[in-house]
C-alpha atoms as an extended CHARMM CRD file, in Angstrom:
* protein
*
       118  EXT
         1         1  UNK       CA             -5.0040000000      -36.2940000000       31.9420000000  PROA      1               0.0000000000
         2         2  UNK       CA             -2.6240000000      -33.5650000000       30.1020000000  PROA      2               0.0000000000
         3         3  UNK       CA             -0.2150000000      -31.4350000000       31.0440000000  PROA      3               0.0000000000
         4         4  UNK       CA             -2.6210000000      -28.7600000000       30.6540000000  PROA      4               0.0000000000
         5         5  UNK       CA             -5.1470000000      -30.2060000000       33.3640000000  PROA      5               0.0000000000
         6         6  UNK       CA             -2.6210000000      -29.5410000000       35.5070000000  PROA      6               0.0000000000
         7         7  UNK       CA             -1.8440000000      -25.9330000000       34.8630000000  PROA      7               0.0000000000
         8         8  UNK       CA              1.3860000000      -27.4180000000       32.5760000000  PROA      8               0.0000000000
         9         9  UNK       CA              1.2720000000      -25.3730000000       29.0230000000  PROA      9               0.0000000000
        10        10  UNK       CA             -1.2820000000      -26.7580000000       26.4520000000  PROA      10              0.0000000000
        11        11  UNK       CA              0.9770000000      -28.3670000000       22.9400000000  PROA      11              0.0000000000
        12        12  UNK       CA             -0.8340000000      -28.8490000000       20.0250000000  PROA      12              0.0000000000
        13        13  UNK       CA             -0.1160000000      -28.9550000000       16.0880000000  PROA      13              0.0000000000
        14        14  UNK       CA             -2.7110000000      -28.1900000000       13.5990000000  PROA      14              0.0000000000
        15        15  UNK       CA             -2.7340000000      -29.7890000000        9.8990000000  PROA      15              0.0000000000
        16        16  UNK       CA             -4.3590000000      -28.6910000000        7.1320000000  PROA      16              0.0000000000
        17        17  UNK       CA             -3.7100000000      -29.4500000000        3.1320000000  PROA      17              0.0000000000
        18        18  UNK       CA             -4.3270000000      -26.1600000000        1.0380000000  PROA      18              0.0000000000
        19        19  UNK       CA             -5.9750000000      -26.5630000000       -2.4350000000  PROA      19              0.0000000000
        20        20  UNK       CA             -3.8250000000      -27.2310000000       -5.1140000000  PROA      20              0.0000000000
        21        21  UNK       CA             -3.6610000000      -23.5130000000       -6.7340000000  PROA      21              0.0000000000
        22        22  UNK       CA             -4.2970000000      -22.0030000000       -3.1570000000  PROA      22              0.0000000000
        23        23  UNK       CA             -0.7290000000      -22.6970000000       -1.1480000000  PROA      23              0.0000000000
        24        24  UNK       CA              0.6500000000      -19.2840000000       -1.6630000000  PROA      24              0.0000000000
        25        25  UNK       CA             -2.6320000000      -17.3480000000        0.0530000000  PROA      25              0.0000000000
        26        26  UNK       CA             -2.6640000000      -20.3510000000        2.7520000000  PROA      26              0.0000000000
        27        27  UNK       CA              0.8300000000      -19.0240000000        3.7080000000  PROA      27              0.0000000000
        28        28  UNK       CA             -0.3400000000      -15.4320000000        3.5700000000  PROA      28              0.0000000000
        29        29  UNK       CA             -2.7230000000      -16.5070000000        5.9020000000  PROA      29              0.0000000000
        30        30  UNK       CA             -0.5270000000      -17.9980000000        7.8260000000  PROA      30              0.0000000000
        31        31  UNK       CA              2.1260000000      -15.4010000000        7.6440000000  PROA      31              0.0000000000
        32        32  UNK       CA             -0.7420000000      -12.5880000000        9.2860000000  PROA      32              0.0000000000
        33        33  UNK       CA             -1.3780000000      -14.8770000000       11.5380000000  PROA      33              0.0000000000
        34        34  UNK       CA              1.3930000000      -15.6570000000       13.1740000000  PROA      34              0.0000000000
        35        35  UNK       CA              2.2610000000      -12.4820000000       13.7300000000  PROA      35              0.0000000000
        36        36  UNK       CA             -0.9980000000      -11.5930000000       16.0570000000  PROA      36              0.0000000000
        37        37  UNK       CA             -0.6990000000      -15.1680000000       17.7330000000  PROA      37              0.0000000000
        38        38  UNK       CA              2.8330000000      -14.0810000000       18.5330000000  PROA      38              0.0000000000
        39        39  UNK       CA              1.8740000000      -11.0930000000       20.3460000000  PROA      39              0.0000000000
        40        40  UNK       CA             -0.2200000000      -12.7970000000       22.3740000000  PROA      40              0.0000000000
        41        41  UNK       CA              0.5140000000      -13.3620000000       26.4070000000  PROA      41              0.0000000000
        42        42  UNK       CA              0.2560000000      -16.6660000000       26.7070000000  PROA      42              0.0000000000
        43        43  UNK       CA              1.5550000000      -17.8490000000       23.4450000000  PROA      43              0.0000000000
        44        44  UNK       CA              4.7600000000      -19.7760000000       23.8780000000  PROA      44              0.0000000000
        45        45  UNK       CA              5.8540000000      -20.8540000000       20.2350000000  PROA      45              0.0000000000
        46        46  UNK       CA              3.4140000000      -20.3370000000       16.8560000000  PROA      46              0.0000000000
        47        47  UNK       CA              5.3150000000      -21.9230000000       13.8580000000  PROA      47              0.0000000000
        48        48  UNK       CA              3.7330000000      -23.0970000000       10.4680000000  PROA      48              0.0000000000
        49        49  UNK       CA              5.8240000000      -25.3510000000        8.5530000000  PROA      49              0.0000000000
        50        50  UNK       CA              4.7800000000      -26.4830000000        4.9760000000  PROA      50              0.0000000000
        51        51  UNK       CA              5.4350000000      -30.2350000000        4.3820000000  PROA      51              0.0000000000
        52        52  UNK       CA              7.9060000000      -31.2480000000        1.6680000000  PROA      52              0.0000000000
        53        53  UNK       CA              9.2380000000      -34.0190000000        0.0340000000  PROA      53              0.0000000000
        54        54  UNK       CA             11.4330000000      -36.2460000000        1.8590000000  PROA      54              0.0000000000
        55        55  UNK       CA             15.6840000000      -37.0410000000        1.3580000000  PROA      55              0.0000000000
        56        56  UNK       CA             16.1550000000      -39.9820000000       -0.7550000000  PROA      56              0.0000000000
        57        57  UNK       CA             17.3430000000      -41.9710000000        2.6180000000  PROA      57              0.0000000000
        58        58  UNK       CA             14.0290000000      -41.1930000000        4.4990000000  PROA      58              0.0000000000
        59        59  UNK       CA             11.9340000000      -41.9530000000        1.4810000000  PROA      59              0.0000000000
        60        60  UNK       CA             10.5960000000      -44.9450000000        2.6910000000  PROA      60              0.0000000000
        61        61  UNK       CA              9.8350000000      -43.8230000000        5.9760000000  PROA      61              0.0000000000
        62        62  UNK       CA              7.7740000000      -40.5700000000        4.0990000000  PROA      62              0.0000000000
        63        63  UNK       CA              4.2090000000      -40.3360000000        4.9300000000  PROA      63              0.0000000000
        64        64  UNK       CA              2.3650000000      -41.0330000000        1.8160000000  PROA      64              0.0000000000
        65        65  UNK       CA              2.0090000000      -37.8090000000       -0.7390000000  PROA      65              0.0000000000
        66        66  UNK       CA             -1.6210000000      -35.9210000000       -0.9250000000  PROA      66              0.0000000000
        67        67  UNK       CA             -2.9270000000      -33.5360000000       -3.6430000000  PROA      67              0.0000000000
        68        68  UNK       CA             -2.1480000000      -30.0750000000       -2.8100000000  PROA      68              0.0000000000
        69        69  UNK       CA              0.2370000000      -28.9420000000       -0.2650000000  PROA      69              0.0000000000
        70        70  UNK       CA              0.1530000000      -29.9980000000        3.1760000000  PROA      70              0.0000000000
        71        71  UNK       CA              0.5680000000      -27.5740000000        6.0570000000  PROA      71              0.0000000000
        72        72  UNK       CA              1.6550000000      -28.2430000000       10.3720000000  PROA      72              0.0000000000
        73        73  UNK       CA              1.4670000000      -25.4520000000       12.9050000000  PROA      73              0.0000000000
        74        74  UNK       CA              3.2800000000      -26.3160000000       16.0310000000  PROA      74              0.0000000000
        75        75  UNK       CA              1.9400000000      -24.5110000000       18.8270000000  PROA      75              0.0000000000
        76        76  UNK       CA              2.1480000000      -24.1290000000       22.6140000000  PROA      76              0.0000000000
        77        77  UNK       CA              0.2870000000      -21.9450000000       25.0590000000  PROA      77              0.0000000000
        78        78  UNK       CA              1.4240000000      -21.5410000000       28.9920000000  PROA      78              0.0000000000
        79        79  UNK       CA             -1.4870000000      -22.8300000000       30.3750000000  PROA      79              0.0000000000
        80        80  UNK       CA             -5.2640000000      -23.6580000000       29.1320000000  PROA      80              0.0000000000
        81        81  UNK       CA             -6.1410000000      -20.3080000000       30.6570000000  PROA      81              0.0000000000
        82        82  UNK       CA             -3.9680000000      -18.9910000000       28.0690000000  PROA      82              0.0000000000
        83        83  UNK       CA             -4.9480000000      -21.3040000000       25.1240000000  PROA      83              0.0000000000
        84        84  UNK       CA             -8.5870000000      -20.3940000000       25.9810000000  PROA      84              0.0000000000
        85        85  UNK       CA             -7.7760000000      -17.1040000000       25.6020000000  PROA      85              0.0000000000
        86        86  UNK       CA             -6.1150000000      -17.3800000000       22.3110000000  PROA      86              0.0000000000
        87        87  UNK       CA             -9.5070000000      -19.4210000000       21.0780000000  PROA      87              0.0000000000
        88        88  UNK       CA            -11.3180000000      -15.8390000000       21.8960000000  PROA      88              0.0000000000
        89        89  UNK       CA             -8.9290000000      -14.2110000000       19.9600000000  PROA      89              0.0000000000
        90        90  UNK       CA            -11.2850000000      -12.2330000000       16.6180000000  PROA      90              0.0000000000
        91        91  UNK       CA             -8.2180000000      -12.9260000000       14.4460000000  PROA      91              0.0000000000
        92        92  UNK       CA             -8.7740000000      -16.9160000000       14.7460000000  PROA      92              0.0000000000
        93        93  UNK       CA            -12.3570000000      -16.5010000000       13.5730000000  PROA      93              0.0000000000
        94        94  UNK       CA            -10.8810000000      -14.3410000000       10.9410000000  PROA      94              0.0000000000
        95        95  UNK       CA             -8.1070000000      -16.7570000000       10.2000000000  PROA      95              0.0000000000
        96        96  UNK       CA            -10.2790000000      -19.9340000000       10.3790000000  PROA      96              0.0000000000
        97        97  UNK       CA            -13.0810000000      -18.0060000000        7.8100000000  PROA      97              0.0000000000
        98        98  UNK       CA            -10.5260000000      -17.2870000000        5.2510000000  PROA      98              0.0000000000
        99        99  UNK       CA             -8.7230000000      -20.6340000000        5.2640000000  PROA      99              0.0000000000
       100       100  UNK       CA            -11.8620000000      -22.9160000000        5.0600000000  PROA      100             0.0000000000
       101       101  UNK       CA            -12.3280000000      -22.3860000000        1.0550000000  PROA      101             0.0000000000
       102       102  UNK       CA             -9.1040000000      -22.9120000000        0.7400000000  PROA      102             0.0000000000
       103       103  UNK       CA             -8.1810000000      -26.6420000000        2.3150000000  PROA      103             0.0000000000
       104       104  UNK       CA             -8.9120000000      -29.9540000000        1.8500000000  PROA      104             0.0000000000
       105       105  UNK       CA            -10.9340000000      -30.8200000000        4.7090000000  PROA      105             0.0000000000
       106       106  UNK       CA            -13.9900000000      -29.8020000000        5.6440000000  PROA      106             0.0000000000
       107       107  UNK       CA            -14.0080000000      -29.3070000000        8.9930000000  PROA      107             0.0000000000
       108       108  UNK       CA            -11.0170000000      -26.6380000000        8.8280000000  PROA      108             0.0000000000
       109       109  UNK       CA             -7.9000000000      -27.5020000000       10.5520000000  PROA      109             0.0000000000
       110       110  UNK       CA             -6.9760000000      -30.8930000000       12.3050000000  PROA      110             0.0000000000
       111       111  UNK       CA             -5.5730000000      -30.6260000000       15.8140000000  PROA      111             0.0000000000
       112       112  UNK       CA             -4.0660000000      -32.9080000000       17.6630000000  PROA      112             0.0000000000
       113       113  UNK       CA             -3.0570000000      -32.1750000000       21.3450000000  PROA      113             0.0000000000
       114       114  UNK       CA              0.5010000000      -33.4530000000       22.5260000000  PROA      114             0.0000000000
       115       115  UNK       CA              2.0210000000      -34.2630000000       25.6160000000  PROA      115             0.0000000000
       116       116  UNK       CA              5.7290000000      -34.6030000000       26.7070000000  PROA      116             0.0000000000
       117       117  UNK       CA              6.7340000000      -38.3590000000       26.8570000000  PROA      117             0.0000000000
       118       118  UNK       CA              9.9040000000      -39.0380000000       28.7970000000  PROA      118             0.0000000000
């Protein structure tokens, strides 16, 4: 069960790896987007971060390196009323068109859903 089954808010972060050649439109992208996610009722936080190479003391503790840049969107939505209502949102279609030609994987984004532990 997740937070969100119980009317808690629903946490997710989405990863994607842009093209190599293609990292400054992913952030456009992103940039556009984040701005009508933002506005949207329900939306608690929307931040992209782009992945970068670790300090020299965390270097062995660094995920290992991919071709092209790698991307994380932390996001959180007040309920799953609300997250369902961001997913019927025309500017995800329009966001999720766009960025498919340029990533990595094939199925468009990766989510993974998070709850609180502790």
């Amino acid at each position: 069960m997740t937070a969100a089954d119980d009317g808690g808010p629903v946490d997710l972060v989405a990863e994607f790896t842009a093209l190599p050649g293609r990292e400054e439109e992913v952030e456009a992208l992103l940039a556009d987007l984040a701005v009508a996610v933002r506005a949207e009722p329900g939306c608690l936080v929307f931040d992209s971060y782009s992945v970068i190479d670790p300090p020299v003391v965390a270097k062995d503790a660094a995920a290992p390196r991919v071709e092209g840049r790698r991307f994380v969107v932390v996001e959180s939505y007040r309920d799953a009323v609300a997250f369902e209502s961001h997913l019927a949102e025309p500017h995800g279609a329009v966001f999720n068109a766009a960025l498919g030609p340029l990533i990595a994987e094939s199925r468009g984004s990766v989510l993974r859903f998070l709850r609180p532990v502790g």
